[in-house]
mmCIF file of C-alpha atoms in Angstrom:
data_model
loop_
_atom_site.group_PDB
_atom_site.id
_atom_site.type_symbol
_atom_site.label_atom_id
_atom_site.label_comp_id
_atom_site.label_asym_id
_atom_site.label_seq_id
_atom_site.Cartn_x
_atom_site.Cartn_y
_atom_site.Cartn_z
ATOM 1 C CA UNK D 1 20.354 10.996 -12.289
ATOM 2 C CA UNK D 2 23.649 9.121 -12.158
ATOM 3 C CA UNK D 3 23.586 7.806 -8.596
ATOM 4 C CA UNK D 4 21.539 4.620 -8.914
ATOM 5 C CA UNK D 5 21.774 3.676 -5.270
ATOM 6 C CA UNK D 6 18.802 3.635 -2.919
ATOM 7 C CA UNK D 7 17.945 2.419 0.557
ATOM 8 C CA UNK D 8 14.702 0.624 1.443
ATOM 9 C CA UNK D 9 13.669 0.226 5.060
ATOM 10 C CA UNK D 10 10.819 -2.260 5.378
ATOM 11 C CA UNK D 11 11.014 -5.242 3.030
ATOM 12 C CA UNK D 12 7.467 -6.559 3.372
ATOM 13 C CA UNK D 13 4.929 -7.054 0.593
ATOM 14 C CA UNK D 14 5.363 -3.570 -0.900
ATOM 15 C CA UNK D 15 8.939 -2.789 0.081
ATOM 16 C CA UNK D 16 10.137 -6.205 -1.039
ATOM 17 C CA UNK D 17 8.442 -5.848 -4.422
ATOM 18 C CA UNK D 18 9.944 -2.404 -4.943
ATOM 19 C CA UNK D 19 13.388 -3.720 -3.993
ATOM 20 C CA UNK D 20 13.187 -6.585 -6.490
ATOM 21 C CA UNK D 21 12.076 -4.324 -9.327
ATOM 22 C CA UNK D 22 14.815 -1.803 -8.636
ATOM 23 C CA UNK D 23 17.511 -4.492 -8.487
ATOM 24 C CA UNK D 24 16.259 -5.861 -11.815
ATOM 25 C CA UNK D 25 16.603 -2.390 -13.333
ATOM 26 C CA UNK D 26 20.181 -1.904 -12.244
ATOM 27 C CA UNK D 27 19.804 -0.155 -8.920
ATOM 28 C CA UNK D 28 22.116 -0.886 -6.022
ATOM 29 C CA UNK D 29 19.549 -1.463 -3.285
ATOM 30 C CA UNK D 30 20.575 -1.408 0.375
ATOM 31 C CA UNK D 31 17.804 -2.702 2.608
ATOM 32 C CA UNK D 32 16.778 -3.536 6.133
ATOM 33 C CA UNK D 33 13.843 -5.235 7.805
ATOM 34 C CA UNK D 34 13.372 -6.418 11.380
ATOM 35 C CA UNK D 35 12.191 -9.813 10.068
ATOM 36 C CA UNK D 36 15.174 -12.159 9.433
ATOM 37 C CA UNK D 37 13.266 -14.219 6.858
ATOM 38 C CA UNK D 38 12.553 -11.106 4.793
ATOM 39 C CA UNK D 39 16.199 -10.071 5.005
ATOM 40 C CA UNK D 40 17.303 -13.501 3.814
ATOM 41 C CA UNK D 41 14.783 -13.605 0.974
ATOM 42 C CA UNK D 42 15.728 -10.169 -0.328
ATOM 43 C CA UNK D 43 19.443 -10.886 0.029
ATOM 44 C CA UNK D 44 18.922 -13.772 -2.374
ATOM 45 C CA UNK D 45 17.216 -11.326 -4.759
ATOM 46 C CA UNK D 46 20.320 -9.117 -4.840
ATOM 47 C CA UNK D 47 19.566 -6.596 -2.088
ATOM 48 C CA UNK D 48 22.514 -5.626 0.114
ATOM 49 C CA UNK D 49 21.267 -6.122 3.657
ATOM 50 C CA UNK D 50 22.351 -3.562 6.271
ATOM 51 C CA UNK D 51 22.102 -3.993 10.029
ATOM 52 C CA UNK D 52 19.697 -1.129 10.698
ATOM 53 C CA UNK D 53 18.158 2.122 9.503
ATOM 54 C CA UNK D 54 21.282 4.140 10.310
ATOM 55 C CA UNK D 55 23.443 1.739 8.298
ATOM 56 C CA UNK D 56 21.078 2.009 5.336
ATOM 57 C CA UNK D 57 21.089 5.813 5.459
ATOM 58 C CA UNK D 58 24.855 6.081 5.843
ATOM 59 C CA UNK D 59 25.543 4.939 2.298
ATOM 60 C CA UNK D 60 22.684 6.331 0.196
ATOM 61 C CA UNK D 61 21.232 9.765 -0.546
ATOM 62 C CA UNK D 62 17.666 8.499 -1.072
ATOM 63 C CA UNK D 63 15.782 6.194 1.283
ATOM 64 C CA UNK D 64 12.343 4.612 0.844
ATOM 65 C CA UNK D 65 10.433 3.649 3.975
ATOM 66 C CA UNK D 66 7.602 1.097 3.790
ATOM 67 C CA UNK D 67 6.574 0.428 7.362
ATOM 68 C CA UNK D 68 3.640 -1.164 9.219
ATOM 69 C CA UNK D 69 2.775 1.694 11.559
ATOM 70 C CA UNK D 70 3.630 5.228 12.592
ATOM 71 C CA UNK D 71 5.630 4.126 15.631
ATOM 72 C CA UNK D 72 7.972 2.163 13.379
ATOM 73 C CA UNK D 73 8.270 5.134 11.014
ATOM 74 C CA UNK D 74 9.075 7.515 13.864
ATOM 75 C CA UNK D 75 11.701 5.132 15.216
ATOM 76 C CA UNK D 76 13.361 4.961 11.793
ATOM 77 C CA UNK D 77 13.201 8.753 11.363
ATOM 78 C CA UNK D 78 14.727 9.237 14.812
ATOM 79 C CA UNK D 79 17.565 6.845 14.024
ATOM 80 C CA UNK D 80 18.349 8.587 10.745
ATOM 81 C CA UNK D 81 18.121 12.049 12.334
ATOM 82 C CA UNK D 82 20.550 11.066 15.100
ATOM 83 C CA UNK D 83 23.136 9.690 12.695
ATOM 84 C CA UNK D 84 24.747 13.046 11.838
ATOM 85 C CA UNK D 85 24.565 12.421 8.085
ATOM 86 C CA UNK D 86 24.490 14.849 5.150
ATOM 87 C CA UNK D 87 21.080 15.661 3.673
ATOM 88 C CA UNK D 88 19.013 12.604 2.799
ATOM 89 C CA UNK D 89 15.730 12.405 0.900
ATOM 90 C CA UNK D 90 13.455 10.082 2.873
ATOM 91 C CA UNK D 91 10.492 8.859 0.815
ATOM 92 C CA UNK D 92 7.706 7.695 3.147
ATOM 93 C CA UNK D 93 5.352 5.380 1.204
ATOM 94 C CA UNK D 94 3.118 3.990 3.965
ATOM 95 C CA UNK D 95 -0.490 4.906 4.736
ATOM 96 C CA UNK D 96 -0.624 6.919 7.970
ATOM 97 C CA UNK D 97 -2.654 9.847 9.256
ATOM 98 C CA UNK D 98 -1.638 13.341 8.176
ATOM 99 C CA UNK D 99 -0.581 14.025 11.773
ATOM 100 C CA UNK D 100 1.731 11.018 11.714
ATOM 101 C CA UNK D 101 3.223 12.087 8.395
ATOM 102 C CA UNK D 102 3.869 15.565 9.782
ATOM 103 C CA UNK D 103 5.522 14.052 12.844
ATOM 104 C CA UNK D 104 7.797 11.995 10.588
ATOM 105 C CA UNK D 105 8.860 15.171 8.758
ATOM 106 C CA UNK D 106 9.327 17.086 12.017
ATOM 107 C CA UNK D 107 11.786 14.478 13.288
ATOM 108 C CA UNK D 108 13.913 14.562 10.132
ATOM 109 C CA UNK D 109 13.881 18.279 9.254
ATOM 110 C CA UNK D 110 16.015 19.603 12.158
ATOM 111 C CA UNK D 111 18.776 17.197 11.087
ATOM 112 C CA UNK D 112 18.707 18.661 7.570
ATOM 113 C CA UNK D 113 16.865 15.791 5.883
ATOM 114 C CA UNK D 114 13.994 16.123 3.411
ATOM 115 C CA UNK D 115 10.905 14.016 4.045
ATOM 116 C CA UNK D 116 8.545 13.304 1.162
ATOM 117 C CA UNK D 117 5.005 12.016 1.642
ATOM 118 C CA UNK D 118 4.639 9.472 -1.167
ATOM 119 C CA UNK D 119 1.978 6.815 -0.532
ATOM 120 C CA UNK D 120 1.428 4.216 -3.235
ATOM 121 C CA UNK D 121 -1.753 3.252 -5.028
ATOM 122 C CA UNK D 122 -1.776 -0.470 -5.737
ATOM 123 C CA UNK D 123 -1.686 -3.878 -4.093
ATOM 124 C CA UNK D 124 1.257 -6.158 -3.478
ATOM 125 C CA UNK D 125 0.422 -8.048 -6.666
ATOM 126 C CA UNK D 126 0.491 -4.780 -8.585
ATOM 127 C CA UNK D 127 3.757 -3.782 -6.929
ATOM 128 C CA UNK D 128 5.355 -7.012 -8.154
ATOM 129 C CA UNK D 129 4.718 -6.012 -11.785
ATOM 130 C CA UNK D 130 5.417 -2.264 -11.362
ATOM 131 C CA UNK D 131 1.710 -1.441 -11.630
ATOM 132 C CA UNK D 132 1.810 1.270 -8.955
ATOM 133 C CA UNK D 133 1.063 4.986 -8.849
ATOM 134 C CA UNK D 134 3.222 7.198 -6.617
ATOM 135 C CA UNK D 135 1.353 10.068 -4.972
ATOM 136 C CA UNK D 136 4.347 12.304 -4.278
ATOM 137 C CA UNK D 137 4.123 15.459 -2.183
ATOM 138 C CA UNK D 138 6.579 17.776 -0.506
ATOM 139 C CA UNK D 139 9.770 19.485 -1.674
ATOM 140 C CA UNK D 140 9.474 19.994 -5.439
ATOM 141 C CA UNK D 141 13.187 19.690 -6.223
ATOM 142 C CA UNK D 142 13.484 16.496 -4.184
ATOM 143 C CA UNK D 143 10.511 14.954 -5.992
ATOM 144 C CA UNK D 144 12.131 15.824 -9.331
ATOM 145 C CA UNK D 145 15.334 14.081 -8.211
ATOM 146 C CA UNK D 146 13.311 10.938 -7.501
ATOM 147 C CA UNK D 147 11.660 10.761 -10.938
ATOM 148 C CA UNK D 148 13.960 8.046 -12.312
ATOM 149 C CA UNK D 149 13.621 6.060 -9.116
ATOM 150 C CA UNK D 150 9.827 6.193 -9.210
ATOM 151 C CA UNK D 151 9.795 5.187 -12.875
ATOM 152 C CA UNK D 152 11.645 1.960 -12.105
ATOM 153 C CA UNK D 153 9.133 0.609 -9.567
ATOM 154 C CA UNK D 154 5.875 2.344 -10.642
ATOM 155 C CA UNK D 155 3.959 3.001 -13.837
ATOM 156 C CA UNK D 156 3.098 6.586 -12.931
ATOM 157 C CA UNK D 157 3.963 9.302 -10.441
ATOM 158 C CA UNK D 158 2.865 12.863 -9.887
ATOM 159 C CA UNK D 159 3.992 15.867 -7.856
ATOM 160 C CA UNK D 160 0.847 16.732 -5.889
ATOM 161 C CA UNK D 161 2.253 19.827 -4.224
ATOM 162 C CA UNK D 162 2.314 20.481 -0.500
ATOM 163 C CA UNK D 163 3.550 17.786 1.844
ATOM 164 C CA UNK D 164 0.546 15.703 2.925
ATOM 165 C CA UNK D 165 -1.331 15.962 -0.361
ATOM 166 C CA UNK D 166 0.020 12.541 -1.302
ATOM 167 C CA UNK D 167 -1.754 11.034 1.685
ATOM 168 C CA UNK D 168 -4.923 12.977 0.975
ATOM 169 C CA UNK D 169 -4.964 11.576 -2.567
ATOM 170 C CA UNK D 170 -4.336 8.065 -1.206
ATOM 171 C CA UNK D 171 -7.294 8.381 1.171
ATOM 172 C CA UNK D 172 -9.571 9.248 -1.756
ATOM 173 C CA UNK D 173 -8.257 6.299 -3.773
ATOM 174 C CA UNK D 174 -8.592 3.832 -0.901
ATOM 175 C CA UNK D 175 -12.101 5.090 -0.166
ATOM 176 C CA UNK D 176 -13.019 3.796 -3.629
ATOM 177 C CA UNK D 177 -11.060 0.567 -3.199
ATOM 178 C CA UNK D 178 -13.017 -0.253 -0.047
ATOM 179 C CA UNK D 179 -16.311 0.190 -1.872
ATOM 180 C CA UNK D 180 -15.300 -1.548 -5.120
ATOM 181 C CA UNK D 181 -13.971 -4.565 -3.242
ATOM 182 C CA UNK D 182 -17.222 -5.163 -1.352
ATOM 183 C CA UNK D 183 -19.258 -4.333 -4.468
ATOM 184 C CA UNK D 184 -17.282 -6.975 -6.370
ATOM 185 C CA UNK D 185 -18.044 -9.553 -3.687
ATOM 186 C CA UNK D 186 -21.734 -8.660 -3.802
ATOM 187 C CA UNK D 187 -21.820 -8.964 -7.593
ATOM 188 C CA UNK D 188 -20.041 -12.338 -7.511
ATOM 189 C CA UNK D 189 -22.491 -13.644 -4.912
ATOM 190 C CA UNK D 190 -25.396 -12.438 -7.038
ATOM 191 C CA UNK D 191 -23.915 -14.191 -10.078
ATOM 192 C CA UNK D 192 -23.438 -17.399 -8.090
ATOM 193 C CA UNK D 193 -27.031 -17.326 -6.855
ATOM 194 C CA UNK D 194 -28.166 -16.808 -10.448
ATOM 195 C CA UNK D 195 -26.379 -20.005 -11.469
ATOM 196 C CA UNK D 196 -23.903 -18.282 -13.769
ATOM 197 C CA UNK D 197 -20.440 -19.609 -14.507
ATOM 198 C CA UNK D 198 -18.271 -17.372 -12.314
ATOM 199 C CA UNK D 199 -15.261 -17.546 -14.596
ATOM 200 C CA UNK D 200 -17.440 -16.450 -17.480
ATOM 201 C CA UNK D 201 -18.840 -13.640 -15.319
ATOM 202 C CA UNK D 202 -15.300 -12.408 -14.738
ATOM 203 C CA UNK D 203 -14.456 -12.677 -18.437
ATOM 204 C CA UNK D 204 -17.496 -10.680 -19.520
ATOM 205 C CA UNK D 205 -17.955 -8.177 -16.692
ATOM 206 C CA UNK D 206 -14.350 -7.140 -16.056
ATOM 207 C CA UNK D 207 -13.796 -5.311 -19.382
ATOM 208 C CA UNK D 208 -17.307 -3.837 -19.477
ATOM 209 C CA UNK D 209 -18.952 -0.774 -17.988
ATOM 210 C CA UNK D 210 -19.500 -2.538 -14.656
ATOM 211 C CA UNK D 211 -15.913 -3.642 -14.284
ATOM 212 C CA UNK D 212 -13.344 -2.080 -11.978
ATOM 213 C CA UNK D 213 -9.706 -2.641 -11.209
ATOM 214 C CA UNK D 214 -10.690 -4.295 -7.948
ATOM 215 C CA UNK D 215 -13.129 -6.583 -9.744
ATOM 216 C CA UNK D 216 -10.404 -7.602 -12.193
ATOM 217 C CA UNK D 217 -7.998 -8.403 -9.378
ATOM 218 C CA UNK D 218 -10.257 -9.774 -6.676
ATOM 219 C CA UNK D 219 -13.139 -11.528 -8.466
ATOM 220 C CA UNK D 220 -10.898 -14.451 -9.556
ATOM 221 C CA UNK D 221 -9.919 -14.975 -5.909
ATOM 222 C CA UNK D 222 -13.569 -14.907 -4.936
ATOM 223 C CA UNK D 223 -14.477 -17.396 -7.665
ATOM 224 C CA UNK D 224 -11.834 -19.847 -6.448
ATOM 225 C CA UNK D 225 -12.402 -18.938 -2.765
ATOM 226 C CA UNK D 226 -8.637 -18.760 -2.397
ATOM 227 C CA UNK D 227 -7.273 -15.702 -0.606
ATOM 228 C CA UNK D 228 -3.581 -16.418 -0.215
ATOM 229 C CA UNK D 229 -1.021 -15.151 -0.745
ATOM 230 C CA UNK D 230 -2.606 -11.890 0.362
ATOM 231 C CA UNK D 231 -1.881 -8.808 -1.721
ATOM 232 C CA UNK D 232 -3.493 -6.721 1.039
ATOM 233 C CA UNK D 233 -4.341 -8.358 4.346
ATOM 234 C CA UNK D 234 -7.698 -7.535 5.894
ATOM 235 C CA UNK D 235 -5.961 -6.711 9.192
ATOM 236 C CA UNK D 236 -3.800 -4.081 7.451
ATOM 237 C CA UNK D 237 -6.739 -2.778 5.471
ATOM 238 C CA UNK D 238 -8.764 -2.212 8.629
ATOM 239 C CA UNK D 239 -6.010 0.143 9.829
ATOM 240 C CA UNK D 240 -6.178 2.064 6.551
ATOM 241 C CA UNK D 241 -9.971 2.299 6.710
ATOM 242 C CA UNK D 242 -9.842 3.771 10.207
ATOM 243 C CA UNK D 243 -7.479 6.462 8.914
ATOM 244 C CA UNK D 244 -9.822 7.300 6.014
ATOM 245 C CA UNK D 245 -12.858 7.447 8.310
ATOM 246 C CA UNK D 246 -11.013 9.845 10.629
ATOM 247 C CA UNK D 247 -9.950 11.975 7.650
ATOM 248 C CA UNK D 248 -13.531 12.233 6.372
ATOM 249 C CA UNK D 249 -14.831 13.080 9.848
ATOM 250 C CA UNK D 250 -12.262 15.868 10.227
ATOM 251 C CA UNK D 251 -13.476 17.363 6.937
ATOM 252 C CA UNK D 252 -17.127 16.943 7.880
ATOM 253 C CA UNK D 253 -17.674 14.927 4.712
ATOM 254 C CA UNK D 254 -20.341 12.227 4.690
ATOM 255 C CA UNK D 255 -19.276 8.930 3.103
ATOM 256 C CA UNK D 256 -22.353 6.684 3.288
ATOM 257 C CA UNK D 257 -21.153 3.943 0.926
ATOM 258 C CA UNK D 258 -17.720 3.775 2.550
ATOM 259 C CA UNK D 259 -19.358 3.644 5.977
ATOM 260 C CA UNK D 260 -21.542 0.714 4.914
ATOM 261 C CA UNK D 261 -18.491 -1.340 3.938
ATOM 262 C CA UNK D 262 -16.846 -1.105 7.350
ATOM 263 C CA UNK D 263 -18.990 -3.744 9.138
ATOM 264 C CA UNK D 264 -18.160 -6.189 6.332
ATOM 265 C CA UNK D 265 -14.424 -5.897 6.995
ATOM 266 C CA UNK D 266 -15.035 -5.976 10.753
ATOM 267 C CA UNK D 267 -16.961 -9.242 10.432
ATOM 268 C CA UNK D 268 -14.177 -10.667 8.259
ATOM 269 C CA UNK D 269 -11.792 -10.045 11.155
ATOM 270 C CA UNK D 270 -14.247 -11.701 13.568
ATOM 271 C CA UNK D 271 -14.378 -14.727 11.250
ATOM 272 C CA UNK D 272 -10.614 -15.134 11.586
ATOM 273 C CA UNK D 273 -9.835 -13.858 8.082
ATOM 274 C CA UNK D 274 -7.485 -11.074 9.151
ATOM 275 C CA UNK D 275 -4.432 -12.573 7.441
ATOM 276 C CA UNK D 276 -6.349 -13.308 4.234
ATOM 277 C CA UNK D 277 -6.565 -11.038 1.209
ATOM 278 C CA UNK D 278 -9.339 -8.445 1.318
ATOM 279 C CA UNK D 279 -11.105 -10.480 -1.389
ATOM 280 C CA UNK D 280 -12.168 -12.684 1.532
ATOM 281 C CA UNK D 281 -15.040 -10.268 2.184
ATOM 282 C CA UNK D 282 -16.815 -12.591 -0.252
ATOM 283 C CA UNK D 283 -16.902 -15.135 2.576
ATOM 284 C CA UNK D 284 -18.658 -12.612 4.817
ATOM 285 C CA UNK D 285 -21.411 -11.937 2.279
ATOM 286 C CA UNK D 286 -21.732 -15.637 1.509
ATOM 287 C CA UNK D 287 -22.085 -16.478 5.201
ATOM 288 C CA UNK D 288 -24.727 -13.751 5.604
ATOM 289 C CA UNK D 289 -26.570 -15.056 2.573
ATOM 290 C CA UNK D 290 -26.558 -18.659 3.795
ATOM 291 C CA UNK D 291 -27.726 -17.555 7.246
ATOM 292 C CA UNK D 292 -30.719 -15.784 5.709
ATOM 293 C CA UNK D 293 -31.911 -18.866 3.764
#
């Protein structure tokens, strides 16, 4: 691919990290975010800031969207669709319901644009170091055109077939993340109660059979009881968990372990930890433990 120009709409934790990595690898990145501070920060990182979604789409053939909710995504899709532009590939990377993803595509398709459902597996910290997996789904030729783009902000990508399969794969992955995160907090609390050195626990458990990617990433935060900057805020994660629960219910699939984690995240919100990293579930288990003494 010779055209190394891409638009990114939504310059938050994930979108901002993708933008930085693409700029560093020689891409001309045109971006927009409703938050002025994010626009200013990314401008300093070499992103050309446009004044809206239409302005981003007017100058690029590929656009990445990384947005907080489906309403924002639909507003962006509507703006692009109304712009009267030649065909654009719009790569939607957020975690929404399948119905919301289909709505996004339905807005863009009549205007001749190609929507791809491409959620990302990984946290903000992983995004910063290109440690992401792209779950791409939709038009096969469009996904192939995006291969070089994906390779410059992610470690792996795959064409998962029909539009929506990317989200389905993401739901499965996040189902495990929810469980592993709480399991890591439980293990760290157990280690603390046993009088073990928590840093040594991390050193020895992480590479072993009991380790997980979430343990590697979140156990150090739990050991230090420091949950900022957040790589995934609990408030955002709660939205994702509701989507997964709905997905499982629609399939009639029981998810007992996933279901048991939900009250832990709910209590974290009640404790005022919504803006903290999801590693802060350790504080929930610790508070429960202290209350039971």
